[in-house]
Amino acid sequence: MNRNAAIDVSRALAVILVTLFHVSRGPSLPVYQVGDFNLFGFMANGWVGVGIFFIISGYCMGMSTERDFSGGMTLSNYTRYSFKRMLRIIPPYYISIAIWVLIIDVYHIAPKPTELRDIITHVTFSHNLFQDTFFSISGVFWSIGVEMQFYLLLPFIILLCRGTISFLMVLLVCLSVSIATYYSNLGIVYKWGLLNYLVLFVYGWGIYKYKSSLLYFINKTKAIYIATPAFLLLLSVNVDSGNQQKMYEMGIAIIYGVIMLKLNDVIPEESRSKLLFVLLLIGQASFSIYLYNYIYHFVMPRTPSPFSIAFMFTGVLGFGVIMYLLVEVNTEKMRAKFFKKKRVPSGSSMDGNYSATVTDKSQ
């Protein structure tokens, strides 16, 4: 199966940031302060990996919808498109729900509710719409609901984006809604919901849609030499809590979109680099790594240290890769058989290469 190396490396970066954020929270988080910057700030700010996942998902869905709706949108191809998305996400996601309910009820390693309402809302991808189920079962599952809601909405957004002007207008509306939500008094259901993150998904979709023109602009203006240091500096900046965090997440994710697009020109198709091989494997397994991000609770020490952080981080990545090989690889084979179709031209990305989240594999 052909894969896009730049997308897998981007997924790896996103899931590494999220995992570092989760395992490093505590009083022993290393600090090396230089003014408003912290050399280890990328650990405290690792939660921005979710926003990066959403950018990646939007980009990858540009690949998918270009094929699925090449002849226009009908009820038939919308149903097929939705079913493909569900079969991509549901098997590993449902298995992870069952495993987490078992772990929580038997081992009590995380104080999370696992009542019938929690389970029903999670399997219907509606748990992020209610305050009491938003963080239940697993603290990262809220983004799975957001992503699935985006998948179902995206074809209708595409209908509005008939050209560059209409796309920019849709993007501007999404941005305005996000900013208004960020600075409102609304609760987490809205501030961490689809409406405020839709701008990142649409932006990611637009990057794919207009990638040739954007790459020309990036190469012409050398924008990558501004975007890369800006991204690294923002990762290390001290971010206050509250609304500033959300604006920060949106800004850094948008900047990374520029870097991700340029990575397609930078990463060689064939490479013997061991580091790249590891990153690609982590990227491919990023969905499972994300689903089991809190598995470190099994070995979490009472007093965290740099060594324990490294141990937990490695353990989460390792467990996620194992679950990827056991679950995702096999369910993707079944899905490929179910949706057997014409061969995709060399160089394009296959269905198995998307997501994010944070999910769409993502992740």
JSON list of N, CA, C and O in Angstrom, two decimals, residues 210-250:
[
{"chain": "A", "resi": 210, "resn": "TYR", "atom": "N", "xyz": [-5.39, 23.27, -2.99]},
{"chain": "A", "resi": 210, "resn": "TYR", "atom": "CA", "xyz": [-4.61, 24.30, -3.68]},
{"chain": "A", "resi": 210, "resn": "TYR", "atom": "C", "xyz": [-3.11, 24.11, -3.48]},
{"chain": "A", "resi": 210, "resn": "TYR", "atom": "O", "xyz": [-2.34, 25.08, -3.46]},
{"chain": "A", "resi": 211, "resn": "LYS", "atom": "N", "xyz": [-2.69, 22.86, -3.32]},
{"chain": "A", "resi": 211, "resn": "LYS", "atom": "CA", "xyz": [-1.30, 22.58, -2.95]},
{"chain": "A", "resi": 211, "resn": "LYS", "atom": "C", "xyz": [-0.29, 23.06, -3.99]},
{"chain": "A", "resi": 211, "resn": "LYS", "atom": "O", "xyz": [0.79, 23.56, -3.64]},
{"chain": "A", "resi": 212, "resn": "SER", "atom": "N", "xyz": [-0.62, 22.96, -5.27]},
{"chain": "A", "resi": 212, "resn": "SER", "atom": "CA", "xyz": [0.32, 23.39, -6.31]},
{"chain": "A", "resi": 212, "resn": "SER", "atom": "C", "xyz": [0.59, 24.90, -6.22]},
{"chain": "A", "resi": 212, "resn": "SER", "atom": "O", "xyz": [1.74, 25.34, -6.25]},
{"chain": "A", "resi": 213, "resn": "SER", "atom": "N", "xyz": [-0.48, 25.67, -6.10]},
{"chain": "A", "resi": 213, "resn": "SER", "atom": "CA", "xyz": [-0.32, 27.13, -6.01]},
{"chain": "A", "resi": 213, "resn": "SER", "atom": "C", "xyz": [0.38, 27.53, -4.72]},
{"chain": "A", "resi": 213, "resn": "SER", "atom": "O", "xyz": [1.24, 28.43, -4.72]},
{"chain": "A", "resi": 214, "resn": "LEU", "atom": "N", "xyz": [0.03, 26.84, -3.63]},
{"chain": "A", "resi": 214, "resn": "LEU", "atom": "CA", "xyz": [0.65, 27.16, -2.34]},
{"chain": "A", "resi": 214, "resn": "LEU", "atom": "C", "xyz": [2.13, 26.80, -2.34]},
{"chain": "A", "resi": 214, "resn": "LEU", "atom": "O", "xyz": [2.96, 27.55, -1.80]},
{"chain": "A", "resi": 215, "resn": "LEU", "atom": "N", "xyz": [2.49, 25.65, -2.93]},
{"chain": "A", "resi": 215, "resn": "LEU", "atom": "CA", "xyz": [3.90, 25.27, -3.00]},
{"chain": "A", "resi": 215, "resn": "LEU", "atom": "C", "xyz": [4.69, 26.26, -3.84]},
{"chain": "A", "resi": 215, "resn": "LEU", "atom": "O", "xyz": [5.84, 26.59, -3.52]},
{"chain": "A", "resi": 216, "resn": "TYR", "atom": "N", "xyz": [4.09, 26.73, -4.92]},
{"chain": "A", "resi": 216, "resn": "TYR", "atom": "CA", "xyz": [4.76, 27.73, -5.74]},
{"chain": "A", "resi": 216, "resn": "TYR", "atom": "C", "xyz": [5.03, 28.99, -4.92]},
{"chain": "A", "resi": 216, "resn": "TYR", "atom": "O", "xyz": [6.13, 29.57, -4.96]},
{"chain": "A", "resi": 217, "resn": "PHE", "atom": "N", "xyz": [4.03, 29.40, -4.14]},
{"chain": "A", "resi": 217, "resn": "PHE", "atom": "CA", "xyz": [4.18, 30.60, -3.30]},
{"chain": "A", "resi": 217, "resn": "PHE", "atom": "C", "xyz": [5.24, 30.38, -2.23]},
{"chain": "A", "resi": 217, "resn": "PHE", "atom": "O", "xyz": [6.08, 31.27, -1.98]},
{"chain": "A", "resi": 218, "resn": "ILE", "atom": "N", "xyz": [5.23, 29.21, -1.59]},
{"chain": "A", "resi": 218, "resn": "ILE", "atom": "CA", "xyz": [6.20, 28.90, -0.54]},
{"chain": "A", "resi": 218, "resn": "ILE", "atom": "C", "xyz": [7.62, 28.92, -1.11]},
{"chain": "A", "resi": 218, "resn": "ILE", "atom": "O", "xyz": [8.55, 29.47, -0.50]},
{"chain": "A", "resi": 219, "resn": "ASN", "atom": "N", "xyz": [7.80, 28.30, -2.27]},
{"chain": "A", "resi": 219, "resn": "ASN", "atom": "CA", "xyz": [9.12, 28.25, -2.88]},
{"chain": "A", "resi": 219, "resn": "ASN", "atom": "C", "xyz": [9.58, 29.63, -3.35]},
{"chain": "A", "resi": 219, "resn": "ASN", "atom": "O", "xyz": [10.75, 29.99, -3.24]},
{"chain": "A", "resi": 220, "resn": "LYS", "atom": "N", "xyz": [8.63, 30.40, -3.87]},
{"chain": "A", "resi": 220, "resn": "LYS", "atom": "CA", "xyz": [8.95, 31.72, -4.40]},
{"chain": "A", "resi": 220, "resn": "LYS", "atom": "C", "xyz": [9.35, 32.68, -3.28]},
{"chain": "A", "resi": 220, "resn": "LYS", "atom": "O", "xyz": [10.30, 33.47, -3.42]},
{"chain": "A", "resi": 221, "resn": "THR", "atom": "N", "xyz": [8.64, 32.64, -2.17]},
{"chain": "A", "resi": 221, "resn": "THR", "atom": "CA", "xyz": [8.88, 33.59, -1.08]},
{"chain": "A", "resi": 221, "resn": "THR", "atom": "C", "xyz": [9.82, 33.04, -0.01]},
{"chain": "A", "resi": 221, "resn": "THR", "atom": "O", "xyz": [10.13, 33.76, 0.95]},
{"chain": "A", "resi": 222, "resn": "LYS", "atom": "N", "xyz": [10.23, 31.76, -0.16]},
{"chain": "A", "resi": 222, "resn": "LYS", "atom": "CA", "xyz": [11.07, 31.11, 0.87]},
{"chain": "A", "resi": 222, "resn": "LYS", "atom": "C", "xyz": [10.36, 31.12, 2.23]},
{"chain": "A", "resi": 222, "resn": "LYS", "atom": "O", "xyz": [11.00, 31.24, 3.29]},
{"chain": "A", "resi": 223, "resn": "ALA", "atom": "N", "xyz": [9.04, 30.99, 2.21]},
{"chain": "A", "resi": 223, "resn": "ALA", "atom": "CA", "xyz": [8.25, 31.07, 3.44]},
{"chain": "A", "resi": 223, "resn": "ALA", "atom": "C", "xyz": [8.61, 29.99, 4.44]},
{"chain": "A", "resi": 223, "resn": "ALA", "atom": "O", "xyz": [8.40, 30.15, 5.65]},
{"chain": "A", "resi": 224, "resn": "ILE", "atom": "N", "xyz": [9.18, 28.87, 3.96]},
{"chain": "A", "resi": 224, "resn": "ILE", "atom": "CA", "xyz": [9.52, 27.78, 4.87]},
{"chain": "A", "resi": 224, "resn": "ILE", "atom": "C", "xyz": [10.59, 28.21, 5.87]},
{"chain": "A", "resi": 224, "resn": "ILE", "atom": "O", "xyz": [10.64, 27.71, 7.00]},
{"chain": "A", "resi": 225, "resn": "TYR", "atom": "N", "xyz": [11.43, 29.17, 5.47]},
{"chain": "A", "resi": 225, "resn": "TYR", "atom": "CA", "xyz": [12.49, 29.65, 6.36]},
{"chain": "A", "resi": 225, "resn": "TYR", "atom": "C", "xyz": [11.95, 30.57, 7.45]},
{"chain": "A", "resi": 225, "resn": "TYR", "atom": "O", "xyz": [12.67, 30.89, 8.40]},
{"chain": "A", "resi": 226, "resn": "ILE", "atom": "N", "xyz": [10.73, 30.98, 7.30]},
{"chain": "A", "resi": 226, "resn": "ILE", "atom": "CA", "xyz": [10.06, 31.75, 8.35]},
{"chain": "A", "resi": 226, "resn": "ILE", "atom": "C", "xyz": [9.16, 30.82, 9.18]},
{"chain": "A", "resi": 226, "resn": "ILE", "atom": "O", "xyz": [9.15, 30.88, 10.41]},
{"chain": "A", "resi": 227, "resn": "ALA", "atom": "N", "xyz": [8.45, 29.93, 8.48]},
{"chain": "A", "resi": 227, "resn": "ALA", "atom": "CA", "xyz": [7.50, 29.04, 9.16]},
{"chain": "A", "resi": 227, "resn": "ALA", "atom": "C", "xyz": [8.19, 28.08, 10.12]},
{"chain": "A", "resi": 227, "resn": "ALA", "atom": "O", "xyz": [7.71, 27.87, 11.24]},
{"chain": "A", "resi": 228, "resn": "THR", "atom": "N", "xyz": [9.32, 27.50, 9.71]},
{"chain": "A", "resi": 228, "resn": "THR", "atom": "CA", "xyz": [9.99, 26.49, 10.55]},
{"chain": "A", "resi": 228, "resn": "THR", "atom": "C", "xyz": [10.50, 27.06, 11.87]},
{"chain": "A", "resi": 228, "resn": "THR", "atom": "O", "xyz": [10.18, 26.54, 12.94]},
{"chain": "A", "resi": 229, "resn": "PRO", "atom": "N", "xyz": [11.30, 28.14, 11.85]},
{"chain": "A", "resi": 229, "resn": "PRO", "atom": "CA", "xyz": [11.74, 28.70, 13.14]},
{"chain": "A", "resi": 229, "resn": "PRO", "atom": "C", "xyz": [10.58, 29.26, 13.96]},
{"chain": "A", "resi": 229, "resn": "PRO", "atom": "O", "xyz": [10.59, 29.18, 15.19]},
{"chain": "A", "resi": 230, "resn": "ALA", "atom": "N", "xyz": [9.55, 29.80, 13.29]},
{"chain": "A", "resi": 230, "resn": "ALA", "atom": "CA", "xyz": [8.38, 30.31, 14.01]},
{"chain": "A", "resi": 230, "resn": "ALA", "atom": "C", "xyz": [7.68, 29.17, 14.74]},
{"chain": "A", "resi": 230, "resn": "ALA", "atom": "O", "xyz": [7.27, 29.32, 15.90]},
{"chain": "A", "resi": 231, "resn": "PHE", "atom": "N", "xyz": [7.55, 28.03, 14.08]},
{"chain": "A", "resi": 231, "resn": "PHE", "atom": "CA", "xyz": [6.92, 26.86, 14.68]},
{"chain": "A", "resi": 231, "resn": "PHE", "atom": "C", "xyz": [7.71, 26.39, 15.90]},
{"chain": "A", "resi": 231, "resn": "PHE", "atom": "O", "xyz": [7.14, 26.13, 16.97]},
{"chain": "A", "resi": 232, "resn": "LEU", "atom": "N", "xyz": [9.03, 26.28, 15.77]},
{"chain": "A", "resi": 232, "resn": "LEU", "atom": "CA", "xyz": [9.87, 25.81, 16.87]},
{"chain": "A", "resi": 232, "resn": "LEU", "atom": "C", "xyz": [9.86, 26.78, 18.05]},
{"chain": "A", "resi": 232, "resn": "LEU", "atom": "O", "xyz": [9.82, 26.36, 19.22]},
{"chain": "A", "resi": 233, "resn": "LEU", "atom": "N", "xyz": [9.89, 28.08, 17.74]},
{"chain": "A", "resi": 233, "resn": "LEU", "atom": "CA", "xyz": [9.85, 29.07, 18.81]},
{"chain": "A", "resi": 233, "resn": "LEU", "atom": "C", "xyz": [8.51, 29.04, 19.55]},
{"chain": "A", "resi": 233, "resn": "LEU", "atom": "O", "xyz": [8.46, 29.12, 20.78]},
{"chain": "A", "resi": 234, "resn": "LEU", "atom": "N", "xyz": [7.43, 28.91, 18.79]},
{"chain": "A", "resi": 234, "resn": "LEU", "atom": "CA", "xyz": [6.10, 28.87, 19.41]},
{"chain": "A", "resi": 234, "resn": "LEU", "atom": "C", "xyz": [5.94, 27.63, 20.29]},
{"chain": "A", "resi": 234, "resn": "LEU", "atom": "O", "xyz": [5.27, 27.68, 21.32]},
{"chain": "A", "resi": 235, "resn": "LEU", "atom": "N", "xyz": [6.57, 26.52, 19.90]},
{"chain": "A", "resi": 235, "resn": "LEU", "atom": "CA", "xyz": [6.50, 25.31, 20.72]},
{"chain": "A", "resi": 235, "resn": "LEU", "atom": "C", "xyz": [7.15, 25.51, 22.09]},
{"chain": "A", "resi": 235, "resn": "LEU", "atom": "O", "xyz": [6.78, 24.86, 23.06]},
{"chain": "A", "resi": 236, "resn": "SER", "atom": "N", "xyz": [8.11, 26.42, 22.16]},
{"chain": "A", "resi": 236, "resn": "SER", "atom": "CA", "xyz": [8.84, 26.62, 23.41]},
{"chain": "A", "resi": 236, "resn": "SER", "atom": "C", "xyz": [8.37, 27.82, 24.22]},
{"chain": "A", "resi": 236, "resn": "SER", "atom": "O", "xyz": [8.89, 28.08, 25.31]},
{"chain": "A", "resi": 237, "resn": "VAL", "atom": "N", "xyz": [7.39, 28.57, 23.72]},
{"chain": "A", "resi": 237, "resn": "VAL", "atom": "CA", "xyz": [6.94, 29.76, 24.43]},
{"chain": "A", "resi": 237, "resn": "VAL", "atom": "C", "xyz": [6.03, 29.40, 25.60]},
{"chain": "A", "resi": 237, "resn": "VAL", "atom": "O", "xyz": [5.35, 28.36, 25.57]},
{"chain": "A", "resi": 238, "resn": "ASN", "atom": "N", "xyz": [6.05, 30.20, 26.63]},
{"chain": "A", "resi": 238, "resn": "ASN", "atom": "CA", "xyz": [5.15, 29.98, 27.76]},
{"chain": "A", "resi": 238, "resn": "ASN", "atom": "C", "xyz": [3.76, 30.48, 27.40]},
{"chain": "A", "resi": 238, "resn": "ASN", "atom": "O", "xyz": [3.59, 31.63, 27.01]},
{"chain": "A", "resi": 239, "resn": "VAL", "atom": "N", "xyz": [2.78, 29.61, 27.53]},
{"chain": "A", "resi": 239, "resn": "VAL", "atom": "CA", "xyz": [1.41, 29.95, 27.14]},
{"chain": "A", "resi": 239, "resn": "VAL", "atom": "C", "xyz": [0.53, 29.97, 28.38]},
{"chain": "A", "resi": 239, "resn": "VAL", "atom": "O", "xyz": [0.49, 29.01, 29.15]},
{"chain": "A", "resi": 240, "resn": "ASP", "atom": "N", "xyz": [-0.16, 31.08, 28.59]},
{"chain": "A", "resi": 240, "resn": "ASP", "atom": "CA", "xyz": [-1.08, 31.19, 29.72]},
{"chain": "A", "resi": 240, "resn": "ASP", "atom": "C", "xyz": [-2.31, 30.34, 29.47]},
{"chain": "A", "resi": 240, "resn": "ASP", "atom": "O", "xyz": [-2.64, 30.01, 28.32]},
{"chain": "A", "resi": 241, "resn": "SER", "atom": "N", "xyz": [-3.00, 30.01, 30.52]},
{"chain": "A", "resi": 241, "resn": "SER", "atom": "CA", "xyz": [-4.23, 29.24, 30.39]},
{"chain": "A", "resi": 241, "resn": "SER", "atom": "C", "xyz": [-5.36, 30.13, 29.88]},
{"chain": "A", "resi": 241, "resn": "SER", "atom": "O", "xyz": [-5.23, 31.35, 29.83]},
{"chain": "A", "resi": 242, "resn": "GLY", "atom": "N", "xyz": [-6.47, 29.51, 29.51]},
{"chain": "A", "resi": 242, "resn": "GLY", "atom": "CA", "xyz": [-7.63, 30.27, 29.08]},
{"chain": "A", "resi": 242, "resn": "GLY", "atom": "C", "xyz": [-7.69, 30.41, 27.57]},
{"chain": "A", "resi": 242, "resn": "GLY", "atom": "O", "xyz": [-7.20, 29.58, 26.82]},
{"chain": "A", "resi": 243, "resn": "ASN", "atom": "N", "xyz": [-8.29, 31.51, 27.11]},
{"chain": "A", "resi": 243, "resn": "ASN", "atom": "CA", "xyz": [-8.53, 31.69, 25.69]},
{"chain": "A", "resi": 243, "resn": "ASN", "atom": "C", "xyz": [-7.24, 31.77, 24.88]},
{"chain": "A", "resi": 243, "resn": "ASN", "atom": "O", "xyz": [-7.22, 31.42, 23.71]},
{"chain": "A", "resi": 244, "resn": "GLN", "atom": "N", "xyz": [-6.17, 32.25, 25.51]},
{"chain": "A", "resi": 244, "resn": "GLN", "atom": "CA", "xyz": [-4.91, 32.37, 24.78]},
{"chain": "A", "resi": 244, "resn": "GLN", "atom": "C", "xyz": [-4.44, 31.01, 24.27]},
{"chain": "A", "resi": 244, "resn": "GLN", "atom": "O", "xyz": [-3.84, 30.91, 23.20]},
{"chain": "A", "resi": 245, "resn": "GLN", "atom": "N", "xyz": [-4.71, 29.95, 25.01]},
{"chain": "A", "resi": 245, "resn": "GLN", "atom": "CA", "xyz": [-4.29, 28.63, 24.61]},
{"chain": "A", "resi": 245, "resn": "GLN", "atom": "C", "xyz": [-4.92, 28.22, 23.28]},
{"chain": "A", "resi": 245, "resn": "GLN", "atom": "O", "xyz": [-4.25, 27.66, 22.41]},
{"chain": "A", "resi": 246, "resn": "LYS", "atom": "N", "xyz": [-6.19, 28.50, 23.13]},
{"chain": "A", "resi": 246, "resn": "LYS", "atom": "CA", "xyz": [-6.88, 28.10, 21.92]},
{"chain": "A", "resi": 246, "resn": "LYS", "atom": "C", "xyz": [-6.39, 28.87, 20.70]},
{"chain": "A", "resi": 246, "resn": "LYS", "atom": "O", "xyz": [-6.21, 28.31, 19.62]},
{"chain": "A", "resi": 247, "resn": "MET", "atom": "N", "xyz": [-6.15, 30.14, 20.85]},
{"chain": "A", "resi": 247, "resn": "MET", "atom": "CA", "xyz": [-5.63, 30.93, 19.75]},
{"chain": "A", "resi": 247, "resn": "MET", "atom": "C", "xyz": [-4.21, 30.47, 19.40]},
{"chain": "A", "resi": 247, "resn": "MET", "atom": "O", "xyz": [-3.82, 30.43, 18.23]},
{"chain": "A", "resi": 248, "resn": "TYR", "atom": "N", "xyz": [-3.46, 30.13, 20.41]},
{"chain": "A", "resi": 248, "resn": "TYR", "atom": "CA", "xyz": [-2.10, 29.62, 20.22]},
{"chain": "A", "resi": 248, "resn": "TYR", "atom": "C", "xyz": [-2.14, 28.30, 19.44]},
{"chain": "A", "resi": 248, "resn": "TYR", "atom": "O", "xyz": [-1.36, 28.10, 18.49]},
{"chain": "A", "resi": 249, "resn": "GLU", "atom": "N", "xyz": [-3.03, 27.41, 19.84]},
{"chain": "A", "resi": 249, "resn": "GLU", "atom": "CA", "xyz": [-3.14, 26.12, 19.15]},
{"chain": "A", "resi": 249, "resn": "GLU", "atom": "C", "xyz": [-3.50, 26.30, 17.68]},
{"chain": "A", "resi": 249, "resn": "GLU", "atom": "O", "xyz": [-2.92, 25.65, 16.80]},
{"chain": "A", "resi": 250, "resn": "MET", "atom": "N", "xyz": [-4.44, 27.18, 17.40]},
{"chain": "A", "resi": 250, "resn": "MET", "atom": "CA", "xyz": [-4.85, 27.42, 16.04]},
{"chain": "A", "resi": 250, "resn": "MET", "atom": "C", "xyz": [-3.69, 28.01, 15.22]},
{"chain": "A", "resi": 250, "resn": "MET", "atom": "O", "xyz": [-3.43, 27.57, 14.10]}
]
